Each structure stands twice: as structure tokens, then as C-alpha cells.
Short mmCIF file of C-alpha atoms in Angstrom, two decimals:
data_model
loop_
_atom_site.label_atom_id
_atom_site.label_comp_id
_atom_site.label_asym_id
_atom_site.label_seq_id
_atom_site.Cartn_x
_atom_site.Cartn_y
_atom_site.Cartn_z
CA MET A 25 4.02 -42.99 76.94
CA SER A 26 6.13 -41.71 79.79
CA ASP A 27 8.58 -40.03 77.44
CA THR A 28 5.92 -38.08 75.50
CA LEU A 29 4.10 -34.76 75.87
CA ILE A 30 1.14 -33.24 74.05
CA LEU A 31 2.22 -30.63 71.48
CA VAL A 32 0.62 -27.19 71.33
CA PRO A 33 1.62 -24.25 69.09
CA ALA A 34 3.30 -21.41 71.00
CA GLY A 35 2.80 -19.03 68.07
CA ILE A 36 6.21 -17.47 68.75
CA ASP A 37 8.45 -16.54 65.80
CA THR A 38 12.05 -17.52 66.61
CA TYR A 39 13.06 -17.31 62.93
CA ARG A 40 15.09 -20.44 62.04
CA GLN A 41 15.85 -21.45 65.62
CA PRO A 42 13.49 -24.23 66.84
CA VAL A 43 12.45 -23.62 70.45
CA VAL A 44 10.36 -25.77 72.81
CA TYR A 45 8.62 -24.54 75.99
CA MET A 46 8.08 -27.02 78.84
CA ARG A 47 7.11 -26.87 82.51
CA GLU A 48 10.07 -27.49 84.82
CA ASP A 49 7.86 -29.79 86.90
CA CYS A 50 6.78 -31.96 83.96
CA HIS A 51 7.73 -35.63 84.22
CA ILE A 52 10.12 -35.49 81.27
CA CYS A 53 12.14 -32.55 82.62
CA ARG A 54 12.46 -34.38 85.95
CA ALA A 55 13.33 -37.74 84.41
CA GLU A 56 15.79 -36.46 81.78
CA GLY A 57 17.33 -33.64 83.80
CA PHE A 58 16.31 -31.04 81.21
CA ALA A 59 16.96 -27.41 82.19
CA SER A 60 16.67 -24.06 80.47
CA GLN A 61 18.76 -23.89 77.25
CA THR A 62 19.13 -27.69 77.09
CA ARG A 63 19.16 -29.08 73.55
CA VAL A 64 16.22 -31.47 73.18
CA ARG A 65 15.43 -33.92 70.40
CA ILE A 66 11.72 -34.12 69.53
CA ASP A 67 10.42 -37.06 67.48
CA LEU A 68 7.00 -37.05 65.84
CA ARG A 69 6.02 -39.80 63.43
CA ASP A 70 8.77 -39.86 60.75
CA ARG A 71 10.15 -36.41 61.55
CA TRP A 72 12.46 -35.05 64.21
CA VAL A 73 13.98 -31.73 65.20
CA ILE A 74 16.50 -30.55 67.77
CA ALA A 75 15.19 -27.57 69.71
CA THR A 76 16.40 -25.30 72.51
CA LEU A 77 14.39 -25.64 75.73
CA ASN A 78 12.88 -22.66 77.50
CA VAL A 79 11.45 -23.48 80.92
CA VAL A 80 8.03 -22.15 81.95
CA ALA A 81 7.06 -21.47 85.59
CA HIS A 82 4.57 -23.71 87.46
CA ASP A 83 1.80 -21.13 87.35
CA GLY A 84 2.42 -20.17 83.74
CA TRP A 85 0.24 -20.58 80.68
CA LEU A 86 1.37 -24.13 79.86
CA ALA A 87 -0.17 -27.33 81.20
CA VAL A 88 2.21 -29.75 82.90
CA ASP A 89 1.70 -32.48 80.27
CA ASN A 90 2.06 -30.09 77.29
CA ALA A 91 5.04 -28.85 75.28
CA ALA A 92 4.67 -25.65 73.25
CA LEU A 93 6.64 -25.29 70.02
CA SER A 94 7.88 -22.16 68.28
CA ILE A 95 6.64 -21.57 64.73
CA SER A 96 9.82 -23.00 63.16
CA ALA A 97 9.77 -26.13 65.35
CA TRP A 98 6.04 -26.69 64.70
CA SER A 99 6.57 -26.38 60.96
CA ALA A 100 9.65 -28.63 60.91
CA LEU A 101 7.73 -31.43 62.61
CA GLY A 102 4.53 -30.98 60.63
CA ALA A 103 2.75 -31.00 63.97
CA ARG A 104 -0.99 -30.91 64.57
CA PRO A 105 -2.70 -29.85 67.84
CA GLY A 106 -3.02 -32.84 70.14
CA ASP A 107 -0.08 -34.76 68.68
CA ARG A 108 2.10 -36.57 71.20
CA ALA A 109 5.85 -36.31 70.60
CA ARG A 110 8.78 -38.13 72.18
CA PHE A 111 11.55 -36.13 73.90
CA SER A 112 15.15 -37.22 74.44
CA HIS A 113 18.74 -36.03 74.61
CA PRO A 114 20.24 -35.60 71.10
CA GLU A 115 23.56 -37.06 70.04
CA PRO A 116 26.37 -34.50 70.59
CA ALA A 117 27.37 -32.44 67.57
CA GLY A 118 30.21 -34.29 65.89
CA SER A 119 31.50 -31.07 64.32
CA ALA A 120 31.97 -29.23 67.63
CA SER A 121 35.62 -30.32 67.62
CA LYS A 122 36.04 -28.80 64.14
CA VAL A 123 34.62 -25.50 65.38
CA ARG A 124 37.11 -25.54 68.24
CA ALA A 125 39.94 -26.43 65.86
CA LYS A 126 39.13 -23.45 63.66
CA ALA A 127 38.95 -21.20 66.72
CA TYR A 128 42.53 -22.24 67.47
CA GLY A 129 43.67 -21.40 63.94
CA GLU A 130 43.68 -24.83 62.29
CA ARG A 131 42.84 -25.20 58.58
CA LEU A 132 39.69 -27.14 57.72
CA ASN A 133 38.98 -29.27 54.65
CA GLU A 134 35.78 -29.85 52.69
CA ARG A 135 34.80 -32.81 54.87
CA ASP A 136 35.20 -30.67 58.00
CA PHE A 137 33.04 -27.88 56.58
CA ALA A 138 30.43 -30.39 55.41
CA SER A 139 30.23 -31.72 58.97
CA ILE A 140 29.73 -28.23 60.41
CA ILE A 141 27.06 -27.43 57.83
CA ARG A 142 25.21 -30.70 58.41
CA ASP A 143 25.14 -30.11 62.17
CA THR A 144 24.03 -26.51 61.55
CA LEU A 145 21.08 -27.64 59.45
CA GLU A 146 20.11 -30.26 62.03
CA ASN A 147 20.31 -27.62 64.82
CA ARG A 148 22.93 -29.67 66.67
CA LEU A 149 25.16 -26.62 67.03
CA THR A 150 24.06 -23.90 69.43
CA ASP A 151 24.06 -20.22 68.55
CA LEU A 152 27.22 -19.89 70.66
CA ASP A 153 28.86 -22.62 68.55
CA LEU A 154 27.87 -20.83 65.34
CA ALA A 155 29.05 -17.48 66.67
CA ALA A 156 32.39 -19.08 67.56
CA PHE A 157 32.69 -20.56 64.07
CA ILE A 158 31.82 -17.31 62.31
CA THR A 159 34.21 -15.34 64.51
CA ALA A 160 36.98 -17.89 63.97
CA CYS A 161 36.58 -17.41 60.20
CA ALA A 162 36.50 -13.59 60.40
CA GLY A 163 39.06 -11.34 58.78
CA ASN A 164 41.46 -13.38 56.65
CA ARG A 165 41.28 -16.57 58.72
CA LEU A 166 39.87 -18.54 55.78
CA ASP A 167 42.44 -18.99 53.01
CA GLY A 168 41.55 -19.54 49.35
CA THR A 169 41.52 -23.33 49.55
CA GLU A 170 39.29 -23.25 52.63
CA THR A 171 36.94 -20.75 50.96
CA VAL A 172 36.54 -23.04 47.93
CA ALA A 173 35.86 -25.97 50.27
CA LEU A 174 33.31 -24.00 52.30
CA THR A 175 31.57 -22.80 49.13
CA ARG A 176 31.27 -26.31 47.74
CA SER A 177 30.01 -27.67 51.07
CA MET A 178 27.39 -24.94 51.37
CA GLN A 179 26.10 -25.54 47.84
CA ALA A 180 26.07 -29.33 48.25
CA ALA A 181 23.89 -29.08 51.37
CA GLY A 182 20.91 -27.85 49.36
CA GLU A 183 19.27 -27.97 45.95
CA THR A 184 20.80 -26.73 42.67
CA LEU A 185 18.43 -25.36 40.03
CA ASP A 186 18.75 -26.78 36.52
CA TRP A 187 17.88 -24.47 33.64
CA GLY A 188 18.36 -27.03 30.90
CA GLY A 189 21.82 -25.94 29.79
CA ARG A 190 20.81 -22.34 29.14
CA SER A 191 23.08 -19.45 30.09
CA VAL A 192 21.93 -17.78 33.29
CA LEU A 193 23.09 -14.27 34.21
CA ASP A 194 23.37 -12.92 37.74
CA LYS A 195 24.89 -10.05 39.71
CA HIS A 196 25.69 -9.30 43.32
CA CYS A 197 26.91 -6.28 45.26
CA VAL A 198 29.24 -6.96 48.20
CA GLY A 199 27.42 -4.21 50.12
CA GLY A 200 28.41 -1.46 52.49
CA LEU A 201 26.93 1.30 50.36
CA PRO A 202 23.52 2.58 51.54
CA GLY A 203 20.91 3.06 48.83
CA ASN A 204 22.81 1.09 46.16
CA ARG A 205 19.67 -0.69 45.00
CA THR A 206 20.68 -1.44 41.40
CA THR A 207 19.49 -5.07 41.24
CA PRO A 208 15.82 -4.48 40.31
CA LEU A 209 16.96 -2.10 37.57
CA VAL A 210 19.60 -4.47 36.21
CA VAL A 211 17.17 -7.42 36.23
CA ALA A 212 14.55 -5.37 34.35
CA ILE A 213 17.05 -4.22 31.71
CA VAL A 214 18.72 -7.60 31.20
CA ALA A 215 15.43 -9.53 31.12
CA ALA A 216 14.13 -7.07 28.53
CA THR A 217 16.95 -8.20 26.20
CA GLY A 218 15.69 -11.77 26.37
CA GLN A 219 18.48 -13.03 28.63
CA LEU A 220 17.68 -15.27 31.60
CA ILE A 221 18.30 -13.61 34.99
CA PRO A 222 16.53 -15.38 37.90
CA LYS A 223 17.75 -13.21 40.79
CA THR A 224 17.58 -14.71 44.27
CA SER A 225 18.49 -12.13 46.88
CA SER A 226 19.04 -11.95 50.61
CA ARG A 227 17.52 -9.78 53.27
CA ALA A 228 19.69 -7.27 55.09
CA ILE A 229 22.50 -8.59 57.28
CA THR A 230 24.21 -5.42 58.51
CA SER A 231 22.54 -2.85 56.22
CA PRO A 232 19.26 -0.86 56.40
CA ALA A 233 17.86 -2.87 53.48
CA GLY A 234 18.68 -5.91 51.41
CA THR A 235 17.48 -6.32 47.85
CA ALA A 236 14.71 -8.69 48.99
CA ASP A 237 13.57 -6.16 51.62
CA THR A 238 13.28 -3.43 48.99
CA MET A 239 11.65 -5.63 46.35
CA GLU A 240 9.10 -6.85 48.90
CA VAL A 241 7.74 -3.30 49.12
CA MET A 242 6.69 -3.59 45.47
CA ALA A 243 5.90 -7.30 45.00
CA PRO A 244 5.85 -10.62 46.88
CA VAL A 245 9.32 -12.17 47.15
CA THR A 246 8.65 -15.39 49.12
CA LEU A 247 8.28 -17.79 46.20
CA ASP A 248 8.96 -21.52 46.12
CA GLU A 249 10.84 -23.20 43.27
CA ARG A 250 7.70 -23.93 41.26
CA ALA A 251 6.60 -20.28 41.43
CA LEU A 252 10.12 -19.10 40.65
CA ARG A 253 10.24 -21.19 37.49
CA ARG A 254 6.81 -19.98 36.43
CA VAL A 255 7.88 -16.32 36.74
CA VAL A 256 11.23 -16.82 34.99
CA GLU A 257 9.81 -18.86 32.12
CA ALA A 258 7.17 -16.16 31.58
CA GLU A 259 9.30 -13.02 31.98
CA GLY A 260 12.95 -14.09 31.81
CA GLY A 261 13.77 -12.77 35.27
CA CYS A 262 12.68 -12.31 38.86
CA VAL A 263 13.81 -10.68 42.11
CA ILE A 264 12.91 -12.95 45.01
CA TRP A 265 14.08 -13.86 48.51
CA GLY A 266 16.38 -16.87 48.32
CA GLY A 267 15.52 -17.98 51.85
CA ALA A 268 12.25 -19.52 50.68
CA LEU A 269 14.24 -21.97 48.52
CA ASN A 270 16.58 -24.74 49.63
CA LEU A 271 19.61 -23.09 48.00
CA SER A 272 22.70 -23.14 50.22
CA PRO A 273 20.36 -23.40 53.26
CA ALA A 274 23.10 -23.17 55.90
CA ASP A 275 23.80 -19.61 54.79
CA ASP A 276 20.54 -18.38 56.31
CA HIS A 277 21.61 -19.80 59.67
CA PHE A 278 24.97 -18.06 59.35
CA ILE A 279 23.28 -14.80 58.34
CA ARG A 280 21.07 -14.92 61.44
CA ILE A 281 24.19 -15.01 63.62
CA GLU A 282 26.09 -12.48 61.51
CA ARG A 283 23.18 -10.07 61.86
CA SER A 284 23.46 -10.28 65.65
CA LEU A 285 27.25 -9.93 65.56
CA ASP A 286 26.93 -7.07 63.03
CA PHE A 287 29.75 -8.37 60.84
CA ASP A 288 30.60 -10.96 58.24
CA SER A 289 34.00 -12.26 57.15
CA THR A 290 35.72 -12.10 53.77
CA GLY A 291 35.84 -15.85 53.17
CA GLN A 292 32.29 -16.41 54.36
CA LEU A 293 31.10 -13.47 52.25
CA VAL A 294 32.55 -15.10 49.12
CA ALA A 295 31.26 -18.55 50.08
CA SER A 296 27.80 -17.16 50.86
CA VAL A 297 27.50 -15.29 47.56
CA LEU A 298 28.97 -17.89 45.23
CA SER A 299 27.36 -20.95 46.83
CA LYS A 300 23.98 -19.34 46.23
CA LYS A 301 24.89 -18.26 42.68
CA ALA A 302 25.96 -21.80 41.82
CA ALA A 303 22.88 -23.26 43.54
CA ALA A 304 20.63 -20.92 41.55
CA GLY A 305 22.08 -22.36 38.34
CA SER A 306 23.92 -19.16 37.37
CA THR A 307 26.62 -19.43 34.70
CA HIS A 308 27.76 -15.80 34.27
CA VAL A 309 28.09 -13.64 37.38
CA LEU A 310 29.03 -9.99 37.86
CA ILE A 311 30.23 -8.84 41.29
CA ASP A 312 29.77 -5.13 42.09
CA MET A 313 32.42 -3.99 44.56
CA PRO A 314 32.06 -0.41 45.87
CA ILE A 315 35.29 1.00 47.37
CA GLY A 316 35.35 3.77 49.97
CA VAL A 317 36.69 4.57 53.42
CA THR A 318 33.26 4.04 55.00
CA ALA A 319 32.13 1.23 52.65
CA LYS A 320 32.62 -2.50 53.32
CA VAL A 321 35.67 -2.56 51.01
CA ARG A 322 37.77 0.40 52.12
CA SER A 323 40.84 0.46 49.88
CA ALA A 324 42.13 -0.51 46.45
CA GLU A 325 44.37 -3.10 48.11
CA ALA A 326 41.43 -4.71 49.92
CA ALA A 327 39.42 -4.68 46.66
CA ALA A 328 42.25 -6.40 44.79
CA ALA A 329 42.49 -9.14 47.42
CA LEU A 330 38.73 -9.70 47.56
CA SER A 331 38.44 -9.65 43.75
CA ALA A 332 41.18 -12.27 43.48
CA LEU A 333 39.36 -14.48 45.98
CA PHE A 334 36.05 -14.14 44.14
CA LEU A 335 37.72 -14.99 40.82
CA ARG A 336 39.58 -17.97 42.30
CA VAL A 337 36.49 -19.48 43.91
CA GLY A 338 34.30 -18.70 40.88
CA GLU A 339 36.70 -20.54 38.57
CA ALA A 340 36.97 -23.48 40.97
CA ILE A 341 33.19 -24.04 41.03
CA GLY A 342 32.66 -23.46 37.30
CA LEU A 343 31.31 -19.89 37.14
CA ARG A 344 32.34 -17.31 34.55
CA LEU A 345 32.78 -14.35 36.84
CA ALA A 346 33.79 -10.70 36.52
CA VAL A 347 34.28 -7.98 39.14
CA HIS A 348 33.11 -4.40 38.65
CA LEU A 349 34.86 -1.85 40.89
CA SER A 350 32.71 1.19 41.71
CA ASP A 351 32.78 4.36 43.79
CA GLY A 352 31.81 3.65 47.39
CA THR A 353 32.57 7.00 48.98
CA ALA A 354 28.94 8.06 49.53
CA PRO A 355 25.39 6.66 49.57
CA VAL A 356 23.61 6.13 46.25
CA GLY A 357 20.35 7.82 45.37
CA ARG A 358 18.24 9.60 47.97
CA GLY A 359 16.44 6.83 49.82
CA ILE A 360 17.99 4.50 52.39
CA GLY A 361 15.58 1.86 53.70
CA PRO A 362 13.21 -0.52 51.84
CA ALA A 363 10.35 1.81 50.81
CA LEU A 364 12.59 4.81 50.15
CA GLU A 365 14.94 2.74 47.99
CA ALA A 366 11.97 1.28 46.13
CA ALA A 367 10.79 4.82 45.36
CA ASP A 368 14.20 5.61 43.86
CA VAL A 369 14.09 2.46 41.71
CA LEU A 370 10.67 3.38 40.36
CA ALA A 371 11.72 6.98 39.69
CA VAL A 372 14.59 5.71 37.51
CA LEU A 373 12.40 3.19 35.67
CA ARG A 374 9.73 5.84 35.06
CA ARG A 375 12.32 8.32 33.76
CA ARG A 376 11.18 10.95 36.25
CA ALA A 377 12.97 14.31 36.29
CA GLU A 378 13.72 13.88 39.99
CA ALA A 379 15.16 10.36 39.55
CA PRO A 380 18.61 10.00 41.19
CA LEU A 381 21.14 10.20 38.37
CA ASP A 382 23.82 8.30 40.30
CA LEU A 383 21.53 5.27 40.77
CA ARG A 384 20.61 5.35 37.08
CA ALA A 385 24.26 5.56 36.01
CA ARG A 386 25.32 2.70 38.29
CA ALA A 387 22.52 0.45 37.08
CA LEU A 388 23.42 1.15 33.45
CA ASP A 389 27.10 0.44 34.14
CA LEU A 390 26.28 -2.92 35.71
CA ALA A 391 23.69 -3.92 33.10
CA ALA A 392 26.16 -3.02 30.35
CA HIS A 393 28.97 -5.04 31.94
CA LEU A 394 26.67 -8.04 32.44
CA LEU A 395 25.41 -7.90 28.84
CA ASP A 396 29.00 -7.70 27.61
CA LEU A 397 29.84 -10.75 29.76
CA ALA A 398 26.89 -12.77 28.44
CA PRO A 399 27.31 -15.34 25.66
CA GLY A 400 27.26 -13.53 22.34
CA GLY A 401 27.89 -10.18 23.98
CA VAL A 402 30.20 -7.74 22.19
CA PRO A 403 32.43 -5.81 24.61
CA GLY A 404 31.46 -2.15 24.62
CA GLU A 405 28.01 -2.57 23.06
CA GLY A 406 26.08 -3.39 26.24
CA ARG A 407 25.82 0.23 27.39
CA ALA A 408 23.92 1.42 24.31
CA ARG A 409 21.50 -1.52 24.58
CA ALA A 410 20.90 -0.89 28.27
CA GLU A 411 20.28 2.84 27.78
CA ALA A 412 17.86 2.23 24.91
CA LEU A 413 15.80 -0.23 26.96
CA LEU A 414 15.66 2.12 29.95
CA ASP A 415 14.90 5.27 27.95
CA SER A 416 12.22 3.62 25.80
CA GLY A 417 10.24 2.37 28.80
CA ALA A 418 10.89 -1.29 27.90
CA ALA A 419 12.72 -1.85 31.20
CA GLU A 420 9.82 -0.33 33.16
CA ALA A 421 7.32 -2.55 31.35
CA LYS A 422 9.44 -5.62 32.02
CA PHE A 423 9.82 -4.75 35.70
CA LEU A 424 6.07 -4.31 36.18
CA ALA A 425 5.45 -7.58 34.34
CA ILE A 426 7.88 -9.35 36.68
CA CYS A 427 6.13 -7.83 39.70
CA GLU A 428 2.73 -8.97 38.43
CA ALA A 429 4.07 -12.47 37.78
CA GLN A 430 5.45 -12.61 41.33
CA GLY A 431 2.03 -11.80 42.76
CA GLY A 432 1.16 -8.18 42.00
CA PHE A 433 2.72 -4.71 42.05
CA ALA A 434 2.31 -2.23 44.92
CA GLU A 435 3.41 1.40 45.25
CA PRO A 436 5.79 2.21 48.14
CA LYS A 437 4.24 3.96 51.14
CA LEU A 438 5.52 6.90 53.17
CA ALA A 439 6.37 6.79 56.87
CA PRO A 440 3.99 8.60 59.25
CA HIS A 441 6.81 10.13 61.33
CA ARG A 442 9.49 12.29 59.70
CA ILE A 443 12.18 14.52 61.25
CA GLU A 444 14.54 16.82 59.34
CA LEU A 445 18.22 17.27 60.19
CA PRO A 446 19.33 20.85 59.37
CA ALA A 447 22.80 22.03 58.39
CA ARG A 448 24.62 23.74 61.28
CA CYS A 449 26.58 25.99 58.95
CA GLN A 450 26.81 26.97 55.31
CA GLY A 451 29.30 25.53 52.85
CA ILE A 452 29.78 22.60 50.48
CA ILE A 453 29.07 18.95 51.31
CA SER A 454 32.53 17.35 51.14
CA ALA A 455 31.79 13.83 52.42
CA ILE A 456 28.99 11.59 53.71
CA ASP A 457 29.72 8.82 56.24
CA ASN A 458 28.04 5.66 54.92
CA ARG A 459 28.19 3.89 58.28
CA VAL A 460 26.59 6.69 60.30
CA ILE A 461 23.79 7.25 57.78
CA ALA A 462 23.12 3.50 57.67
CA ARG A 463 23.04 3.41 61.47
CA VAL A 464 20.51 6.24 61.60
CA ALA A 465 18.29 4.35 59.13
CA LYS A 466 18.50 1.15 61.19
CA LEU A 467 17.71 2.97 64.45
CA ALA A 468 14.67 4.42 62.69
CA GLY A 469 13.47 0.86 62.17
CA ALA A 470 14.85 -0.23 58.78
CA PRO A 471 14.64 -2.85 57.41
CA ARG A 472 12.15 -4.38 59.86
CA GLN A 473 9.83 -1.43 59.32
CA LYS A 474 9.60 -1.15 55.54
CA VAL A 475 8.77 2.59 55.55
CA ALA A 476 11.66 3.48 57.87
CA GLY A 477 14.99 4.92 56.81
CA VAL A 478 16.71 8.10 55.71
CA LEU A 479 15.87 10.41 52.82
CA LEU A 480 18.94 12.38 51.73
CA ARG A 481 18.25 15.92 50.60
CA VAL A 482 21.81 16.68 49.47
CA GLN A 483 24.77 14.95 47.84
CA VAL A 484 28.53 15.41 47.91
CA GLY A 485 29.39 18.64 46.11
CA ASP A 486 26.12 20.42 46.90
CA ARG A 487 26.27 23.91 48.42
CA VAL A 488 24.07 24.31 51.49
CA SER A 489 23.01 27.18 53.72
CA LYS A 490 22.69 27.11 57.51
CA GLY A 491 19.39 25.53 58.55
CA GLN A 492 18.83 23.83 55.20
CA PRO A 493 17.63 20.21 55.59
CA LEU A 494 20.46 17.72 54.96
CA TYR A 495 18.38 14.60 55.36
CA GLU A 496 15.08 13.41 56.75
CA ILE A 497 14.53 10.53 59.19
CA HIS A 498 11.52 8.35 58.35
CA ALA A 499 10.03 6.06 61.02
CA ALA A 500 6.90 4.01 61.61
CA THR A 501 6.73 4.88 65.32
CA PRO A 502 7.48 8.06 67.29
CA GLY A 503 9.84 6.14 69.60
CA GLU A 504 12.04 4.94 66.74
CA ALA A 505 11.99 8.40 65.16
CA ALA A 506 13.15 10.00 68.43
CA TRP A 507 15.87 7.39 69.02
CA ALA A 508 17.26 7.79 65.48
CA HIS A 509 17.07 11.60 65.80
CA ARG A 510 19.05 11.52 69.05
CA TYR A 511 21.80 9.46 67.42
CA ALA A 512 21.78 11.68 64.32
CA GLU A 513 22.29 14.81 66.40
CA GLN A 514 25.19 13.16 68.22
CA HIS A 515 26.77 12.45 64.83
CA ALA A 516 25.96 15.70 63.07
CA ASP A 517 29.31 15.55 61.29
CA ALA A 518 28.16 12.51 59.28
CA LEU A 519 27.74 14.99 56.43
CA SER A 520 30.99 16.96 56.38
CA ILE A 521 30.60 20.58 55.32
CA ALA A 522 33.54 22.56 54.01
CA GLN A 523 32.64 26.02 55.20
CA GLY A 524 32.62 28.84 52.72
CA PRO A 525 32.40 32.60 53.31
CA ARG A 526 29.67 33.75 55.62
#
């Protein structure tokens, strides 16, 4: 067994990137010419995976006849301690030429995209290849026909849930607006009407919190398909992380790269959203599109172009889709970050006096629009139904029932380290920079640290006095609190104050 090594678990989380650790003096590295960052095929019984090699020094922790696998590689192979696996050079990625073609501005077809996605899922493409592909598709470099082709290819690469011909409602926000955590509220309201709304959500890509990050503060979100169906059949809705399902699985690989690049592209945004909606079995989808100079969509012209692309792709893949344009000039609610946003959601559901009115109003707008869009909906009547369910406590009861069905409800916790940012002068808050506030929250540790983020003390239009707290940084560690505070002080004009008389 000269081409085999004994497998041991490295216990290292490399997310979805399989990694193998080998001694540079092991017989396989010498025989095959393997070096650091080489792509290596590992075969074990009837499974195989392509992993990136990291080389360990002679006097390191790894025996010369062992190969250590990252958590994702170990899981993909179904390995057991003591297993012997075979190591070899993988076949080159056939889609690498398609990535290069797109980088040079060529148009790709559905077969080309399917090839790229297949090689992505088999880990044949390196992170540099994926970064090149994502960058080559950035801006408006994917036209409508390409976006439809990419969407179909992404959906076809995974499973598609079948709900037996029933109508399935869904919604999605394109993002860029901190604190805009309407999804748990909309799901609770819509499910309380008896409609089906199995919401699969993503974790944050470039924001301080994704819907799944916020929901995870209150209930488990990593459910498999069997658990998902159990929750939805019992309660009519759910809010779970889609990454635990095999729905448009290539998207999670793209998101991992987009998170590092800190951007996503228009065409890939549409393909990401709608491939997952179609894969989840959705039939009626509402897209929330906030517009503002510091939001993701910054102008009415950009919103019109993106809306047209969503509608074109939605029609092409058989979705009944509507776009809801909303105000994206300032953050929503008070909390920005998973636990703080969860607290806002609960305050609205519990009809608390201190509940953020803007979050409540947005959730009602979206729930109303979605109910009007649903089969049998009467345009204009959805708002009254949504308000009645929220005000009566029916939406709160439904939300708690969904949480219990997903594994149990938990109250959000507070961060141990908090720093206030005072106003440097008196006046009226005239604007809040979404991007700066989101950056402060991320430097504080969000969304990785669930309790981290920013708690806004004021909103646009509020009158403030000098020294009055404008917002509060929440962090799990003193180092993250200090780093976020330093950045916040450097960008003290994130909350613009129109000065009044002294």
C-alpha cells in the first residue's frame, strides 16, 4: 500500500474547504511531488474528495505515515480513525477554461455554468479560481440570459423540495440595510394565516447579521430536510439555515469567497436568491429592495434595473414574483448584530412600548404584500389581516411555536462589553451611514459573536444634545470592543448632525 496513508482527524474547521495535512518527508509527498497548496485526490472505500495540501514540518505533531484531515474532509469521506486512504493527483478542472473565458469577457451558456458548478462542488477549482469567476461576473458582467442560465444550473446541482402542489410563499431582502430583520416577523404573520412559508435563509455575507444568524439566537436553525418538513407540516412555517440542506449547494461555496472579497455581483445575487427559492419549492416570492445612498441598491435607476432582472429570471424559472421597493436611507430598528436584532424582533412580536416602530411597519408592509400576492389574496386586504394577527398576539404565539418545533426557544443575551459613542455637538440627526455602522458592528465581532453589534440610541430626525449617547458598541471581548471603538471614533460623522442654536 505504497500510495496510502493512515487517516487521523485534525479537528480543524476549514468550513467547506477540504484540507489535508501531510509530512513533507512522507513517501507519498516524495513519490508524487506533492507540495504545499497542491490539490490532492483522496480515495477511501467508495468515497473520494479533492483537498488542498498543507505541509507539516518534520518535527511537527503528525507521524510520517499519517495524513490529518480537516473536519469537512473527514466528514466528506466518512472516515474513521485508522482508515487507510489512497492519495493521487486529481484530473484537472475541465471548467478552468470557462472561468478564464469569463474573465476575458466572453458570454457563458448553461452548459458552461453547469461545468463550473460541478467542478466547484467537487473541489476541483481552487479558491483563486472561484475568486476569479466571481470577480469576472461582478457589476453587470452577467447579462439576463446568462443570469437565467446560472440560476438554472445552480438549482439543478442540488435537491428541489416538493410540497405536493401546494402554494408556497417566500420573501427575501437584497440586503445592505443594517437591522432590517423583518423575516421572522413576516414568517410568523403569514404562517398564522394558514399559508405555507418554509423560509430557508443564509448567514451573513457582507453584513453584521444574516437572518439565519439572528434566528439562531432564538432557536436552532441547522435542520435537515426531514426536520424541516416536520416543522412546516406542524406549524406552516420555519426560519432555518439553508446551508444544512442540499439546495443550490454551490451557492455556499460562492458565498464563502464573496465573504472574503466583501462583495457580491448583481447577476450572482439574483441567481443565488432565486435558485434557492426555486429549490425550496417556493411558488410566490416577494423581493424586498431597500434603496439608499449607503444601501446595497443606491438609486431608483439601479433598483429598476435589478427589479427587471429579478422579474425576468423569476418568470423564466416559473416563479410568481413581485418586488417591494422600500426606504434604505438608514438602519432599521435599534439593534444591529444577531442578538440585538433578535431582541428587536421579540419586542415587536410582544407589542412592547419600546418596540421599534420602523421595524414593525416594514414587517407589516411585507406581510401585507405577500398575502396580497398569495393565491386567493385580495389586493389591499393583506394589511388589515397582518395587523390583526400581530396586535392580537397570534403572530407571537405562532413564532414561539415555530421556535419550539425547531428545537426550543431561547432569549437573546447581552454582551459583557459595551461602549457608548457620544454626540460631539447638539442638533438634529440628519443622516446615518449604513456602511459605517455595519462596519462598526462587524469589527465588534458580529455576526461571529452573536452578542456583538451596535445598539442605536437615536434615529434620523431626533434632536440630540452634546454628550448624549448616539449608539452603543456591544462586544464579547475587550479587544473587539476597543477595535470597534477606535474605528467608530475615526468615523464620528457616521451620524450626521445638523447643528442647531447653541
